[in-house]
Structures are given as structure tokens and as C-alpha cells.
Coordinates of C-alpha atoms and ligand atoms in Angstrom, one line a residue:
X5 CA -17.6 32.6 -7.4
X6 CA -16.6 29.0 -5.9
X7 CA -18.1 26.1 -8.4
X8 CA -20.1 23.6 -6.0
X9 CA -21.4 20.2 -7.4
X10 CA -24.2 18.4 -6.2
X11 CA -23.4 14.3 -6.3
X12 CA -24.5 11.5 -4.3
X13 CA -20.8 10.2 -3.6
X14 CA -17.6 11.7 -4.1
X15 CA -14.9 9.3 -4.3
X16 CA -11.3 10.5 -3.5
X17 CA -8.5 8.6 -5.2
X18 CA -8.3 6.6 -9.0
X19 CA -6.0 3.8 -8.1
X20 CA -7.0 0.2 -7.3
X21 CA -9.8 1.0 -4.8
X22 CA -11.2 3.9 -6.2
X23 CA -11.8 2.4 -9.5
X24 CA -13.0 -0.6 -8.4
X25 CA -15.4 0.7 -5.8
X26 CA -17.1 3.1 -8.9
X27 CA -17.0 -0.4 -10.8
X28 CA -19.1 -1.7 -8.3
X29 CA -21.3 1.2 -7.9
X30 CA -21.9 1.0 -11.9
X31 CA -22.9 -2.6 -11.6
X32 CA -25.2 -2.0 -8.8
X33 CA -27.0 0.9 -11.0
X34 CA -25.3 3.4 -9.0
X35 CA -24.3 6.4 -11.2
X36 CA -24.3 9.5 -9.4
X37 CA -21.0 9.8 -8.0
X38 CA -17.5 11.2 -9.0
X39 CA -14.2 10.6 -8.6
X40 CA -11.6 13.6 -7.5
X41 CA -8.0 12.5 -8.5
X42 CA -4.9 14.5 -7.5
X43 CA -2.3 13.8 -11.2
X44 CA -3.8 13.7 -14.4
X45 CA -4.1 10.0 -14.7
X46 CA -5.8 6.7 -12.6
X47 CA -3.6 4.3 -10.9
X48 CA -2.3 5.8 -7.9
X49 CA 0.4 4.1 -6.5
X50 CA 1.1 2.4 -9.6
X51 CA 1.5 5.5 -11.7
X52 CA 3.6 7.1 -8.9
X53 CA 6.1 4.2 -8.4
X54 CA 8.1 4.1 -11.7
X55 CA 11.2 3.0 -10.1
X56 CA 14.0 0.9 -12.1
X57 CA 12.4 -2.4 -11.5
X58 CA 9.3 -1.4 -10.1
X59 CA 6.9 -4.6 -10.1
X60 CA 4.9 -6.6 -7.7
X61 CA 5.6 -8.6 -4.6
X62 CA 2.0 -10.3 -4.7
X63 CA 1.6 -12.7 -7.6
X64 CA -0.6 -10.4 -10.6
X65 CA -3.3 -13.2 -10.5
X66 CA -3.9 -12.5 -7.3
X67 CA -3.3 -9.2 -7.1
X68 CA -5.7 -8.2 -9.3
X69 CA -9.3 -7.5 -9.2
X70 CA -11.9 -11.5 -9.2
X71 CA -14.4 -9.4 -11.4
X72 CA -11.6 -8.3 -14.1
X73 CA -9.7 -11.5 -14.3
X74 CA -6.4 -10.7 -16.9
X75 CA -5.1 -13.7 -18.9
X76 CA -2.3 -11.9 -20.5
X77 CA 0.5 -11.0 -17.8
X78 CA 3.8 -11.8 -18.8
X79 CA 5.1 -12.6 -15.6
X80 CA 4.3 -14.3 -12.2
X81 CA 5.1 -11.0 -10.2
X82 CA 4.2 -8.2 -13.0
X83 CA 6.1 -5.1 -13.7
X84 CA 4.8 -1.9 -12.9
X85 CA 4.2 -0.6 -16.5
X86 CA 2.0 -4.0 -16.9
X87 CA 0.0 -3.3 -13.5
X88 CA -0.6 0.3 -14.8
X89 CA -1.5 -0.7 -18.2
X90 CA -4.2 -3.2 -16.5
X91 CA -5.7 0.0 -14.9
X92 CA -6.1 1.8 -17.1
X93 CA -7.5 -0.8 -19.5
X94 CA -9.8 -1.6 -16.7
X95 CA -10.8 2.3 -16.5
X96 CA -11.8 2.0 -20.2
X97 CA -13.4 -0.8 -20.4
X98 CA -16.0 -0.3 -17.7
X99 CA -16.6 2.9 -19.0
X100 CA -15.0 5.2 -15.9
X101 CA -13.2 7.7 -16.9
X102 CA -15.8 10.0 -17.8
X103 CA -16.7 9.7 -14.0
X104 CA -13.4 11.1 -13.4
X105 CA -12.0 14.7 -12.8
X106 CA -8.5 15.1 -13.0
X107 CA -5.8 17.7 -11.1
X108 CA -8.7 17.8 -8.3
X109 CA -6.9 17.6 -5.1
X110 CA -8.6 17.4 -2.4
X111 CA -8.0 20.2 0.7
X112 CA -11.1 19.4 3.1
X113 CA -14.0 17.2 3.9
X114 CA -16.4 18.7 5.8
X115 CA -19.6 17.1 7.1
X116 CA -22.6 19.1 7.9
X117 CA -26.7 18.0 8.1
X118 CA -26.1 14.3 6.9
X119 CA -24.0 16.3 3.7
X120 CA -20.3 16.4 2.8
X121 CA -18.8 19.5 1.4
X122 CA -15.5 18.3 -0.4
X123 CA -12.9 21.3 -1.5
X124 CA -10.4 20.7 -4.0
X125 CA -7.5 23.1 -4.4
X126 CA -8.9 24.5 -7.7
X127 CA -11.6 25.7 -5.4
X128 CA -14.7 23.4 -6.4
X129 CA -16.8 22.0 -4.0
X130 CA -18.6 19.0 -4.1
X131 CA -21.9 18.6 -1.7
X132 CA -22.3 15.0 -1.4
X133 CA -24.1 12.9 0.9
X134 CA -21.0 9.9 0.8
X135 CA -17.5 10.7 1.1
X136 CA -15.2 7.7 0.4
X137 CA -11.5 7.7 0.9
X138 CA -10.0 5.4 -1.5
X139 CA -6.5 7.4 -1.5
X140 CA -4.1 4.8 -0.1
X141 CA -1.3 4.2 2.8
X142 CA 1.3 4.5 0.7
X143 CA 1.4 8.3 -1.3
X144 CA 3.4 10.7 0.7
X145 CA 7.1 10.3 0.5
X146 CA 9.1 10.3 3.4
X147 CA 12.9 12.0 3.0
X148 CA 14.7 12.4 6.5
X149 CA 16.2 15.6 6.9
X150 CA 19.7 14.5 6.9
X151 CA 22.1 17.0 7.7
X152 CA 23.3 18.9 4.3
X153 CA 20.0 17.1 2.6
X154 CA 19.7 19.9 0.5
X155 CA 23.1 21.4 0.0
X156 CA 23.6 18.2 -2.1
X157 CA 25.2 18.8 -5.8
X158 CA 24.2 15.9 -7.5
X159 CA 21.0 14.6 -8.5
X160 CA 18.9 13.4 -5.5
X161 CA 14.9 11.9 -5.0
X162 CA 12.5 9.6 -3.5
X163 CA 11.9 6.2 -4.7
X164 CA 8.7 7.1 -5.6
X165 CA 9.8 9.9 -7.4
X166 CA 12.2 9.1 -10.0
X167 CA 13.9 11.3 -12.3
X168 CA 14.4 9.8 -16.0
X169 CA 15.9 12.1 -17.2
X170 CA 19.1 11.2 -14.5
X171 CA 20.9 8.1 -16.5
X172 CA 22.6 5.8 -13.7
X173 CA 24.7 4.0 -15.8
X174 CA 28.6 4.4 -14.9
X175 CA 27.4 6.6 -11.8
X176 CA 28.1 6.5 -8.5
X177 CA 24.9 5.7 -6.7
X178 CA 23.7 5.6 -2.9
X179 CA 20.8 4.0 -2.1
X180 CA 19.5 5.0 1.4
X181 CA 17.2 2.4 2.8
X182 CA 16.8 -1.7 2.4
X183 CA 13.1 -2.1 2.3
X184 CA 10.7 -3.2 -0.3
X185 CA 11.2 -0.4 -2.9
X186 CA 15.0 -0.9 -2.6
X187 CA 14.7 -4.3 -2.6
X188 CA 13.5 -4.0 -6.4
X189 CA 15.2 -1.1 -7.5
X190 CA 19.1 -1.5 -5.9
X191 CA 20.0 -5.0 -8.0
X192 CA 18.4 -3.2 -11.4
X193 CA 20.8 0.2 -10.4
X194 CA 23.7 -2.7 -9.6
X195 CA 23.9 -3.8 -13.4
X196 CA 25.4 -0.8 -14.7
X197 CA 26.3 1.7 -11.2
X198 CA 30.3 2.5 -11.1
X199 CA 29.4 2.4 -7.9
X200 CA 26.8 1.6 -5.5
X201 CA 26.6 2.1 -1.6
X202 CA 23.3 0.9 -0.1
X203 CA 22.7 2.6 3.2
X204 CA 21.1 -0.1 5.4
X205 CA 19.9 0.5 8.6
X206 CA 18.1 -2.5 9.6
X207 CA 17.9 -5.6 7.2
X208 CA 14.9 -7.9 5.8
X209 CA 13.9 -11.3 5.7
X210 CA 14.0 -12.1 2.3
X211 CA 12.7 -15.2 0.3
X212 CA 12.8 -15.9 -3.4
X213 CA 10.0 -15.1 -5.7
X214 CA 11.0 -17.8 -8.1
X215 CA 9.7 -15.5 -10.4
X216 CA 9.4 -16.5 -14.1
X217 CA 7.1 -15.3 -17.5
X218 CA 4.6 -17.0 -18.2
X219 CA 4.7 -19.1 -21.7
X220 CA 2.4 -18.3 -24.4
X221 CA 0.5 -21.4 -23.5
X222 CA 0.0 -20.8 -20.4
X223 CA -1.2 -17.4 -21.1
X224 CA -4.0 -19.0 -23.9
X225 CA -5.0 -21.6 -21.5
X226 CA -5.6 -18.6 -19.0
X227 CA -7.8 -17.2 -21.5
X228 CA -9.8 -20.1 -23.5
X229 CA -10.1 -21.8 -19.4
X230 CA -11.0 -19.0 -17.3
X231 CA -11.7 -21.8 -14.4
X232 CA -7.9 -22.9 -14.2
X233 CA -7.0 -19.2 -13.5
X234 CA -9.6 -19.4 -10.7
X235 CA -8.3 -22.3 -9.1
X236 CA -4.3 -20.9 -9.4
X237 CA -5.9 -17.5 -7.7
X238 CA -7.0 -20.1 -5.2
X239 CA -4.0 -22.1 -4.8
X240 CA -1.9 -18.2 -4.3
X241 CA -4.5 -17.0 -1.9
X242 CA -3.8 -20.6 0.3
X243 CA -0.2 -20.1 0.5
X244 CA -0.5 -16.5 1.9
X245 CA -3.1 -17.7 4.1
X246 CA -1.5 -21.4 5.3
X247 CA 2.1 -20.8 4.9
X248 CA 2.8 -16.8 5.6
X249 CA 0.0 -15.4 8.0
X250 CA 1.0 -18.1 10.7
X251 CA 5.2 -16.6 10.5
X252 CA 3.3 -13.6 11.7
X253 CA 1.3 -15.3 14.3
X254 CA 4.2 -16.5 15.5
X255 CA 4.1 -20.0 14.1
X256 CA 7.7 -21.6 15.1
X257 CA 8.4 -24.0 12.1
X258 CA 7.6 -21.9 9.4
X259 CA 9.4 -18.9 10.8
X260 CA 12.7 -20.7 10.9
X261 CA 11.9 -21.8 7.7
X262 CA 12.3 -18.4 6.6
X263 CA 15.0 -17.8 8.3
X264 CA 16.6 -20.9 6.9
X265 CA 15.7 -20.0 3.2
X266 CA 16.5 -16.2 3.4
X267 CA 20.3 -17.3 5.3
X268 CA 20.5 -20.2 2.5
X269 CA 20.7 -17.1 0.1
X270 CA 23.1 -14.9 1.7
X271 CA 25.8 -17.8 1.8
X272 CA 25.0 -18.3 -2.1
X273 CA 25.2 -14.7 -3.3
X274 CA 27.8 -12.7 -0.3
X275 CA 31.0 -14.6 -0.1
X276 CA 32.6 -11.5 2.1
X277 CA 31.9 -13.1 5.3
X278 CA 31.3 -9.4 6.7
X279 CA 28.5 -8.7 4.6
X280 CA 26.9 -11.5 4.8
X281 CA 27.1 -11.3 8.9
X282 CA 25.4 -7.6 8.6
X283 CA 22.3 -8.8 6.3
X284 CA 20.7 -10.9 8.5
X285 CA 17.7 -9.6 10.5
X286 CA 17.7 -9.5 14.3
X287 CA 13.8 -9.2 14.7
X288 CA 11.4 -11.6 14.5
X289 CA 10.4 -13.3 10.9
X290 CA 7.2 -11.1 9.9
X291 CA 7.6 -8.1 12.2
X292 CA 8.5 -6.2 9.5
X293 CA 7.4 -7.1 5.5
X294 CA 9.2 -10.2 4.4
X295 CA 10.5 -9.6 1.2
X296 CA 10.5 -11.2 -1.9
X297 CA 13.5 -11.1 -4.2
X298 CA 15.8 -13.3 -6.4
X299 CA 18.0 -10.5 -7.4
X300 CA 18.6 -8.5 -4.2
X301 CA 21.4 -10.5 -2.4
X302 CA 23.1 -11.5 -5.7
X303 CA 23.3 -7.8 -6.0
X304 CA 24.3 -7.2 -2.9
X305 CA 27.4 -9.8 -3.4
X306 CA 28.5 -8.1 -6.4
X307 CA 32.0 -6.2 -6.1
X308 CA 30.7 -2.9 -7.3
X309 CA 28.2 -2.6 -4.5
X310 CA 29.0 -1.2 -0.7
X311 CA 27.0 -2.2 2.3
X312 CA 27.5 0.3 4.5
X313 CA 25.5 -0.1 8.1
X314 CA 27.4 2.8 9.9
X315 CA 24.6 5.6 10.7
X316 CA 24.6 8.6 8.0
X317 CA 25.9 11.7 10.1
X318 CA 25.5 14.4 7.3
X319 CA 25.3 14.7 3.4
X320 CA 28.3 16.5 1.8
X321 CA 28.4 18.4 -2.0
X322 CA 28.8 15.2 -3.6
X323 CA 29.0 12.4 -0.7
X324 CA 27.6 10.1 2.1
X325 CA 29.3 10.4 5.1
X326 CA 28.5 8.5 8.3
X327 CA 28.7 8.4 12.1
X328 CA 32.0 5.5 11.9
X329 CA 34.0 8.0 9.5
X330 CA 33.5 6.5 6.1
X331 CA 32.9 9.0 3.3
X332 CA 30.9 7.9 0.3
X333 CA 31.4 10.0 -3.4
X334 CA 28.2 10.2 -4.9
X335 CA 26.5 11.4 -8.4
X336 CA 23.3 10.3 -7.6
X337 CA 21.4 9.5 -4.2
X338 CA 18.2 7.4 -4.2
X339 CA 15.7 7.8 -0.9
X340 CA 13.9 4.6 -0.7
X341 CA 13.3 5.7 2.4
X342 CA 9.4 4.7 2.3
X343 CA 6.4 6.9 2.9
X344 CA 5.0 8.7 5.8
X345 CA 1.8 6.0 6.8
X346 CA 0.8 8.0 9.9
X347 CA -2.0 10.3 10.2
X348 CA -4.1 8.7 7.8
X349 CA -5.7 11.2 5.6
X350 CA -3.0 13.2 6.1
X351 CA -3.5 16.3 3.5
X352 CA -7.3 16.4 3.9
X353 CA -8.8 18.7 6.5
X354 CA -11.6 16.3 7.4
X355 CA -14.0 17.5 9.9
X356 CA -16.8 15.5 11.2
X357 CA -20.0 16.1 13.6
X358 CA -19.5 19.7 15.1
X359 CA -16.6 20.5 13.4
X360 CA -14.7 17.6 15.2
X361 CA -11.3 17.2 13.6
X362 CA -10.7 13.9 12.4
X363 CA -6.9 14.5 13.2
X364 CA -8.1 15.4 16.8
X365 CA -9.5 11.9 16.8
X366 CA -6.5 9.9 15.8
X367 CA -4.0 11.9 17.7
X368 CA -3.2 8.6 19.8
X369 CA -3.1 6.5 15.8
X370 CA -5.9 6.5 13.4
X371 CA -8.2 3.5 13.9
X372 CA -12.0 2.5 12.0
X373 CA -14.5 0.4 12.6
X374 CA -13.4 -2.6 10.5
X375 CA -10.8 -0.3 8.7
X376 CA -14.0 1.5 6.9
X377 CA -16.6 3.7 8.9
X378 CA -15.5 6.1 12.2
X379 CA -17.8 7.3 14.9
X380 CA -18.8 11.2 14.5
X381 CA -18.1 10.8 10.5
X382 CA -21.3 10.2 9.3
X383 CA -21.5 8.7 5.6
X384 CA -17.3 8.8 5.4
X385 CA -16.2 5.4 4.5
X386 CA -12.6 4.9 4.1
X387 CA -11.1 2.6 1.5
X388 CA -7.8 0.7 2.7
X389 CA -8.0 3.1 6.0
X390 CA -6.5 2.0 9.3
X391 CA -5.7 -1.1 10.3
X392 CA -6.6 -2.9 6.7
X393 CA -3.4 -4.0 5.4
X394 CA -2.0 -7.1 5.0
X395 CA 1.9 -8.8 5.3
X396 CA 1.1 -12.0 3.7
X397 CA -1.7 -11.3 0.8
X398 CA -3.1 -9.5 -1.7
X399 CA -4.6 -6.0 -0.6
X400 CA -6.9 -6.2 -3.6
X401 CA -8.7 -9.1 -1.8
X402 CA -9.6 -7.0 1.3
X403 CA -10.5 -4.2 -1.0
X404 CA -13.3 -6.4 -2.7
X405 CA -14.8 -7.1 0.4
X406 CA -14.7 -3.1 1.3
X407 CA -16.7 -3.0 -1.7
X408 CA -19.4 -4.6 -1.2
X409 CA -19.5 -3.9 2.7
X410 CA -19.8 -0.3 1.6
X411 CA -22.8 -1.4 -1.4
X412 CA -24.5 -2.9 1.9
X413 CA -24.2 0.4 4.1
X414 CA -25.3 2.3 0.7
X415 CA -28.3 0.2 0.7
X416 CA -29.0 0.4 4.7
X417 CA -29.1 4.1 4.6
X418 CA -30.7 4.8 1.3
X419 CA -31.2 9.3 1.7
X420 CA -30.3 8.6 5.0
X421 CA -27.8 9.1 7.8
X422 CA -25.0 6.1 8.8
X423 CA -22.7 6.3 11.2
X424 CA -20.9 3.7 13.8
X425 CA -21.8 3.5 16.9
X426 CA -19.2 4.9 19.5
X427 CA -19.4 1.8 22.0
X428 CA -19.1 -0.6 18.9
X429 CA -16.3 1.0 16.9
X430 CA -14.3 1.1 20.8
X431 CA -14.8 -2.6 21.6
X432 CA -13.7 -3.3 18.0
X433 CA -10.5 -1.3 18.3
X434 CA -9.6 -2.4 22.2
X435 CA -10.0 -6.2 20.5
X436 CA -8.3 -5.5 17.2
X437 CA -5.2 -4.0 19.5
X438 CA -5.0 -6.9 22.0
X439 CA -4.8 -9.5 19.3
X440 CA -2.6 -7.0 17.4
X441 CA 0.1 -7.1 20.5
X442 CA 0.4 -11.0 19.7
X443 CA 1.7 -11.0 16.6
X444 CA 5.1 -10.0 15.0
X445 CA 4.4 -6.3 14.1
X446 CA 3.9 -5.9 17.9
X447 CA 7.4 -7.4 18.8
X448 CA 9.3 -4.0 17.4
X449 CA 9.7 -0.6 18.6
X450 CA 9.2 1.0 14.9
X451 CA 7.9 0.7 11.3
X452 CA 5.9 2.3 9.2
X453 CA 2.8 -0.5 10.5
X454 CA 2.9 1.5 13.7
X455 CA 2.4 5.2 15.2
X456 CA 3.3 5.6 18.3
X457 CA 3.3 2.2 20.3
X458 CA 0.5 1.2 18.5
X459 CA -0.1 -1.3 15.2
X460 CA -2.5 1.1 13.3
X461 CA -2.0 -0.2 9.7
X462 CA -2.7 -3.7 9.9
X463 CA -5.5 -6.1 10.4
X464 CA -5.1 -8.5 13.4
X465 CA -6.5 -11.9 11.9
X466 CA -6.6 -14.1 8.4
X467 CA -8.1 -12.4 5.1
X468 CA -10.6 -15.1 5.2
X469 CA -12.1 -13.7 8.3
X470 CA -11.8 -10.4 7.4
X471 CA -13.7 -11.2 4.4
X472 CA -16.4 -12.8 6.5
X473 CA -17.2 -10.3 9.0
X474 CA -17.0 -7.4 6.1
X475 CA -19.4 -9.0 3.6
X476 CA -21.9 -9.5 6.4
X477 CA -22.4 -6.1 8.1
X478 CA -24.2 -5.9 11.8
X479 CA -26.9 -3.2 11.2
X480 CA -27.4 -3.0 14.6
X481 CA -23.8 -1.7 15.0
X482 CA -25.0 1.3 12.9
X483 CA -26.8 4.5 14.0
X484 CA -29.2 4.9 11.0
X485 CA -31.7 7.6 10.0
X486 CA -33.4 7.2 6.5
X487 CA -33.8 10.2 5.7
X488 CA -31.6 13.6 5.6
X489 CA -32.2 16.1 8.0
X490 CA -31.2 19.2 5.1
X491 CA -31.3 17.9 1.6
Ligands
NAP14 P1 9.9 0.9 3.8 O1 9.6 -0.5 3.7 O2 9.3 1.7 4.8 O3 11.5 1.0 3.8 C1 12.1 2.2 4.1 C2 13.6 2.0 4.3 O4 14.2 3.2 4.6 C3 13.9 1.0 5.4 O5 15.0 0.2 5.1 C4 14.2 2.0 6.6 O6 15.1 1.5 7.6 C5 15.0 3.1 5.8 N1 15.0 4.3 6.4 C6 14.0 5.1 6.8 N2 14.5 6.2 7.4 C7 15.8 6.1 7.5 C8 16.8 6.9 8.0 N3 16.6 8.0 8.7 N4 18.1 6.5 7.9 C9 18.4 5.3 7.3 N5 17.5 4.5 6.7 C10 16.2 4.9 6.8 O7 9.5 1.7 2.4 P2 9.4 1.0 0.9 O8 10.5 0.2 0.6 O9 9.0 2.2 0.0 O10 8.1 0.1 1.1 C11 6.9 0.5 1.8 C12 5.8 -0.4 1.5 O11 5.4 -0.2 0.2 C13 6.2 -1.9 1.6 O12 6.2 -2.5 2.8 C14 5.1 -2.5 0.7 O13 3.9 -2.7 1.4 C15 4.9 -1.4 -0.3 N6 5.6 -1.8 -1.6 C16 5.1 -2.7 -2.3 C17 5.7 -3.1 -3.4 C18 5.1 -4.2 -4.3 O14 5.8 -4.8 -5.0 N7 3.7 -4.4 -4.2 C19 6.9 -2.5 -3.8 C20 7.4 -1.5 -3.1 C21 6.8 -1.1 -1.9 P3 14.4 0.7 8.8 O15 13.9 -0.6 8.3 O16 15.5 0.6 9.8 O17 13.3 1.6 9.3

């Protein structure tokens, strides 16, 4: 007999956005709602990414929720166990793990009289009349099938899915892939690999974090004057906004500055003249993440670590070998070879009005009214969905204003019906995609920001509008009914 709940919203995901979306709805009274999550713990990316030196390349005090301020993190950029910790301590104290079912993954959505039917493997339904996505950009590792992938006799996995129980120590590591996962995780496997070839395709712009821990004082002063920590989360938010978001607009001064600081770094840390020459970038400053590392290029200098550029041709019993002829012994390869991005919603059968396939509408790249609501979706709103993410601040700032945009559409619609209109959601994507082809993510052919030849990640202006035009909703912009057609 298949179990089906009746809630008011079912919320798909435990990490940042799902918990602080069912934060919000607690605050605004609203209790009838559950939250589906896939493992057996909350913190989504940050419970999946346990990488040697796993930690964050957006300063903790801003990337971290305004409403749950934290005093106490021991560095500037904290490490993952910290950011997880902070989650789940969050979970506790606002009371929301009883809201939560665990080892629920979610198969379909499927919309039907102003009502969502959500299937989870276990074969539960829940009838709700909101479906929010809060499950992320970043979950579903991507391993190219390299020739002789899987004939491979030594121990072998994604970034994302590392295997403790494989000591690196001594070993003779490849790393396949340069970007921000391998950025943190190559100079922390450099320390003690016998060996260590990092398989870079294309290079990053890379600029110091000038990370540091915090002092004990500071840490107190955090606490007994919450205001200062206000004003620093002000003072991180400006420089993302003033000094980075222009290097993606294009801005001419601060994008050689860049370059400037990241080739400053190279000559320091990579005396072979060779390696150096193959580490910098030929792509615009931005098109691509800009990276933030102290460690990577001294890393990279060291004499027990390879850069090898030559395209991988096949994977042998216990090497790397590539297209130039090198052949590179391995006990362990690492894949930091990123996630698939593209279709959004990926493992969720999610069909709208009629049965429409939401896959069937983002075969040309997903897109979203303001990253949040899609036309024949009625009462879906997405969470971090397409063209929401950001190169140059925190995500957890957008994700705030998601919240409360989504608290307004909640309140709009009351027992009713929401959707987008078709005409709006168009003129907002044909805009978002012109300003889009302006900016550096435009001026490449690939990366995981794009499907097809289109940006469909990222958003096309400053947070700070963003923020605006999300807190603010046009009702008019909305189809509403207030009430359900079939309870
Ligand atoms: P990524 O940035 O997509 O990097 C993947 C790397 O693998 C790239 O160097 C790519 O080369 C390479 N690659 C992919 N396919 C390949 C192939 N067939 N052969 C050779 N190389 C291949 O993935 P990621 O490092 O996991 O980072 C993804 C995103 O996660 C980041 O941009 C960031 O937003 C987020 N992240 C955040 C943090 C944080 O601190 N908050 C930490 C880690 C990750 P190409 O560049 O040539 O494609």
C-alpha cells in the first residue's frame, strides 16, 4: 500500500537553503511543511565535500546566514567540518530536525489540480500544495569516462567522494582537474604524496586569500559586539560587489590587476620556467571562477609535484597516460573533475501542467523567472535554481532574498494557485541572456556556468539588485487563484 502524506510544502534538500527557508517558514508561523533529504544527515554540499582541505572560498561571516550570525569561527575562510558543524547547530537550535525525514530521495514531482504529489524512492508520497527545490547546483559528480576508467587497480574517486579509509601519505597520487575543489585539496595531498601529477587541462586565475584564524579576541569582540560583525559582513559584501563583480563586467583595471596578482604568485612559488609558462590562464579574468588560494602554486612549485598539460588518452592498471606519450604510475587517482550542473533537477521526474516535462522545457538550458518560479509549474519554487549563482559573493546572500521572495508568493496565494506568467518569465530570460552575453562567462566556449551556448547558472547583474527586485515581487507578473480547484 503506498504511504501518502498530506503537508502544505514539501521542501527537497537539508543544506543551506533548505534549512533556512523552513527557518523562515517557522518564524512566519508556518509549520506545516517537511523536509525530504536524500543521506541521513542536513548540510548538503557540506556534508558531501569532505575532501583533504575542504573549506570555503567565501569569507564564513559572509557566507553564513544575517539571522544566525556565528562569533566563533576559527578562521577567515572556515573549514568544512566548521561549516558543517554551523549547520547542524543551526538545525538544532531552531528546532528543525523534527521537520526532517531522512534517506527520502526524491524520484518525481508531479503537479495535478493546484496539488503536488512528491515520490521518494521508499515509495511515500507527499500531496502538497508547494513544492520547493532547495537541492543545489552542485550534487552530482561528474567522472569522464576515460578510456580504462574502470579497469584501474588502485584506489580511484570523485572529489566529492572521498575515501578515508585510502591513506595518501607516501603515495603516488594523480589529481585530474585544476578547479576549485583541486585548488583546496592538491597542496594538502602535496605535503606528504611520493608523488603527485595534477592533470590540468585549462588553468585558473588565482588570488590569495590571505587567510588567517581569527584571535581569541577577535572572536569575543564578535560575540559581546554583535554590530562590529555587522559592519565586517558589510565591508566583505563591498569588496565582492566593488572590486570582483566589475572583473566580470569586464572592468579593464581591475582585471589586470588580477592578472598582475595571480602572475606575481606563479614567479614566487614555480621557479621551472616551464611550469610557470603553462599556469597562466588564456581566457578572460572572471570567465571562469577566480580562485582563491595561498597554498596552490607553492604546491605546485614543489619538486614532488608533476604538472602535466598533455590530454589523458587512456587509464592503465596502475597509471595515467596521455596523448604526448608520458606515462604516469599511480596508487591513487583523485577526480576533481567537478559536478554535472546541467539539467537542473536532474534526478527528479518533475512534471508540470498536463503532464508537461520539466526536462522537455529546458531542453535548450534550464532558466526561471528570477531563478525561482517557472511557467506551467504551478506552486514549484526552486531554491538556488537557474541562473542564481554568483562568481564574486556569497550564495547565502541571494538565498535570503529567495526566502523571503517565496514568504511573499506564500502570502499572495494563500489556498490558492501561483504560477508565472509565460510572456513575463520569456522577457525576463531573453533580458537576463543578452546582458548575460556581456560579461566574462559569455567569452568561453565551456564551463560548468553554461549548457549549450547558453549561461544558465548565473545571474546577469550585482547581488544588490538581485536583492532588490526579489524582495519586492510584481504580483501582476503572477497568475493567481485563491483558492484550489481539488483540495
Ligand atoms: P570545476 O570547477 O568544474 O573543475 C573541474 C576541473 O576538472 C576543471 O579543471 C576541468 O577542466 C577539469 N576537467 C573536467 N573534465 C575533464 C576532462 N575530461 N579531462 C581533464 N580535465 C577535466 O569543479 P570543482 O573544482 O569541483 O568546483 C565546482 C564549483 O564548486 C566551483 O566553481 C565552486 O563554485 C564550488 N566549490 C566551492 C568551494 C568553496 O570553497 N565554497 C570549494 C570547491 C568547489 P576545464 O577547466 O578545462 O574544464
Amino acid at each position: 500500500m503506498v504511504d501518502c502524506k498530506k503537508k502544505r510544502i514539501v521542501i527537497v534538500g537539508s543544506g543551506f537553503a533548505g534549512l533556512g527557508m523552513a527557518s523562515r517558514l517557522l518564524e512566519k508561523g508556518i509549520d506545516d511543511f517537511v523536509i525530504l533529504e536524500k543521506s541521513e544527515g542536513v548540510g548538503g554540499t557540506w556534508r558531501y565535500n569532505t575532501y583533504p582541505g575542504a573549506e570555503c572560498d567565501i569569507a564564513s561571516m559572509l557566507y553564513s546566514f544575517s539571522f544566525a550570525p556565528n562569533p566563533a569561527w576559527d578562521f577567515k575562510w572556515a573549514k568544512q567540518p566548521q561549516i558543517l558543524n554551523y549547520l547542524e547547530k543551526f538545525t538544532n537550535d531552531r528546532d528543525l530536525y523534527s521537520y526532517i525525514k531522512f534517506g527520502e530521495k526524491v524520484t518525481d514531482a508531479l503537479y495535478s489540480n493546484g496539488r503536488w504529489d512528491i515520490k521518494t524512492k521508499n515509495g511515500t508520497i507527499y500531496n502538497c500544495q508547494f513544492f520547493v527545490s532547495a537541492i543545489g547546483q552542485l550534487h552530482h559528480p561528474s567522472v569522464p569516462n576515460f578510456k580504462g576508467k574502470d579497469r584501474f587497480l588502485g584506489n580511484s574517486f570523485h572529489s566529492a567522494e572521498w575515501d578515508h579509509s585510502v591513506k595518501y601519505e607516501g603515495k603516488k597520487i594523480g589529481v585530474i582537474g585544476v578547479g576549485a575543489s583541486a585548488a583546496q585539496l592538491i597542496p594538502e595531498l602535496a605535503k606528504s604524496a611520493k608523488k603527485l601529477v595534477v592533470y590540468q587541462r585549462s588553468p585558473n586565475w588565482i588570488i590569495n586569500k590571505h587567510d588567517r584564524p581569527y584571535s581569541s579576541f577577535e572572536k569575543w569582540l564578535a560575540k559581546k559586539l554583535p554590530f562590529l560583525s555587522k559592519i565586517y559582513r558589510l565591508s566583505l559584501w563591498c569588496q565582492g560587489e566593488f572590486l570582483i563583480w566589475p572583473v566580470i563586467k569586464g572592468a579593464k583595471l581591475r582585471g589586470s590587476l588580477v592578472r598582475r596578482l595571480n602572475n606575481l604568485e606563479i614567479k614566487k612559488h614555480v621557479k621551472n620556467r616551464d611550469k610557470a609558462s603553462k599556469l597562466i590562464p588564456d581566457y578572460a579574468v572572471g570567465a571562469k571562477r577566480i580562485l582563491l588560494s595561498d597554498k596552490y602554486y607553492k604546491a605546485i612549485g614543489q619538486s614532488n609535484v608533476t604538472l602535466e598539460t598533455s590530454t589523458i588518452s587512456r587509464i592503465g592498471k596502475r597509471s595515467v597516460e596521455t596523448i604526448s606519450g608520458n606515462k604516469h604510475d599511480h596508487d591513487i587517482i583523485v577526480f576533481a573533475t567537478g559536478f554535472h550542473t546541467n539539467p537542473f533537477l536532474k534526478e527528479i521526474n518533475v512534471l508540470g501542467k498536463s503532464g508537461f516535462e520539466l526536462k522537455e522545457s529546458w531542453k535548450d538550458g534550464a532558466f526561471a523567472y528570477l531563478g525561482v518560479t517557472t511557467h506551467k509549474f504551478p506552486n514549484m519554487f526552486m531554491l538556488y535554481g537557474p541562473n542564481t549563482n554568483t562568481g564574486h559573493t556569497s550564495i547565502i546572500y541571494k538565498l535570503e532574498a529567495q526566502f523571503e521572495h517565496i514568504l511573499k508568493l506564500l502570502s499572495i496565494t494563500g489556498d490558492g494557485i501561483i504560477e508565472v506568467k509565460d510572456s513575463v518569465e520569456k522577457q525576463y530570460n531573453a533580458q537576463a541572456q543578452k546582458k548575460l552575453s556581456r560579461l566574462a562567462w559569455s567569452k568561453i566556449d565551456a564551463s560548468w556556468y553554461k549548457d549549450g551556448g547558453r549561461v544558465t547558472n548565473n545571474w546577469y547583474g550585482s547581488s544588490y539588485e538581485y536583492n532588490k527586485r526579489l524582495r519586492a515581487p510584481i504580483v501582476k507578473n503572477f497568475m493567481v487563484t485563491t483558492s484550489q480547484i481539488i483540495q
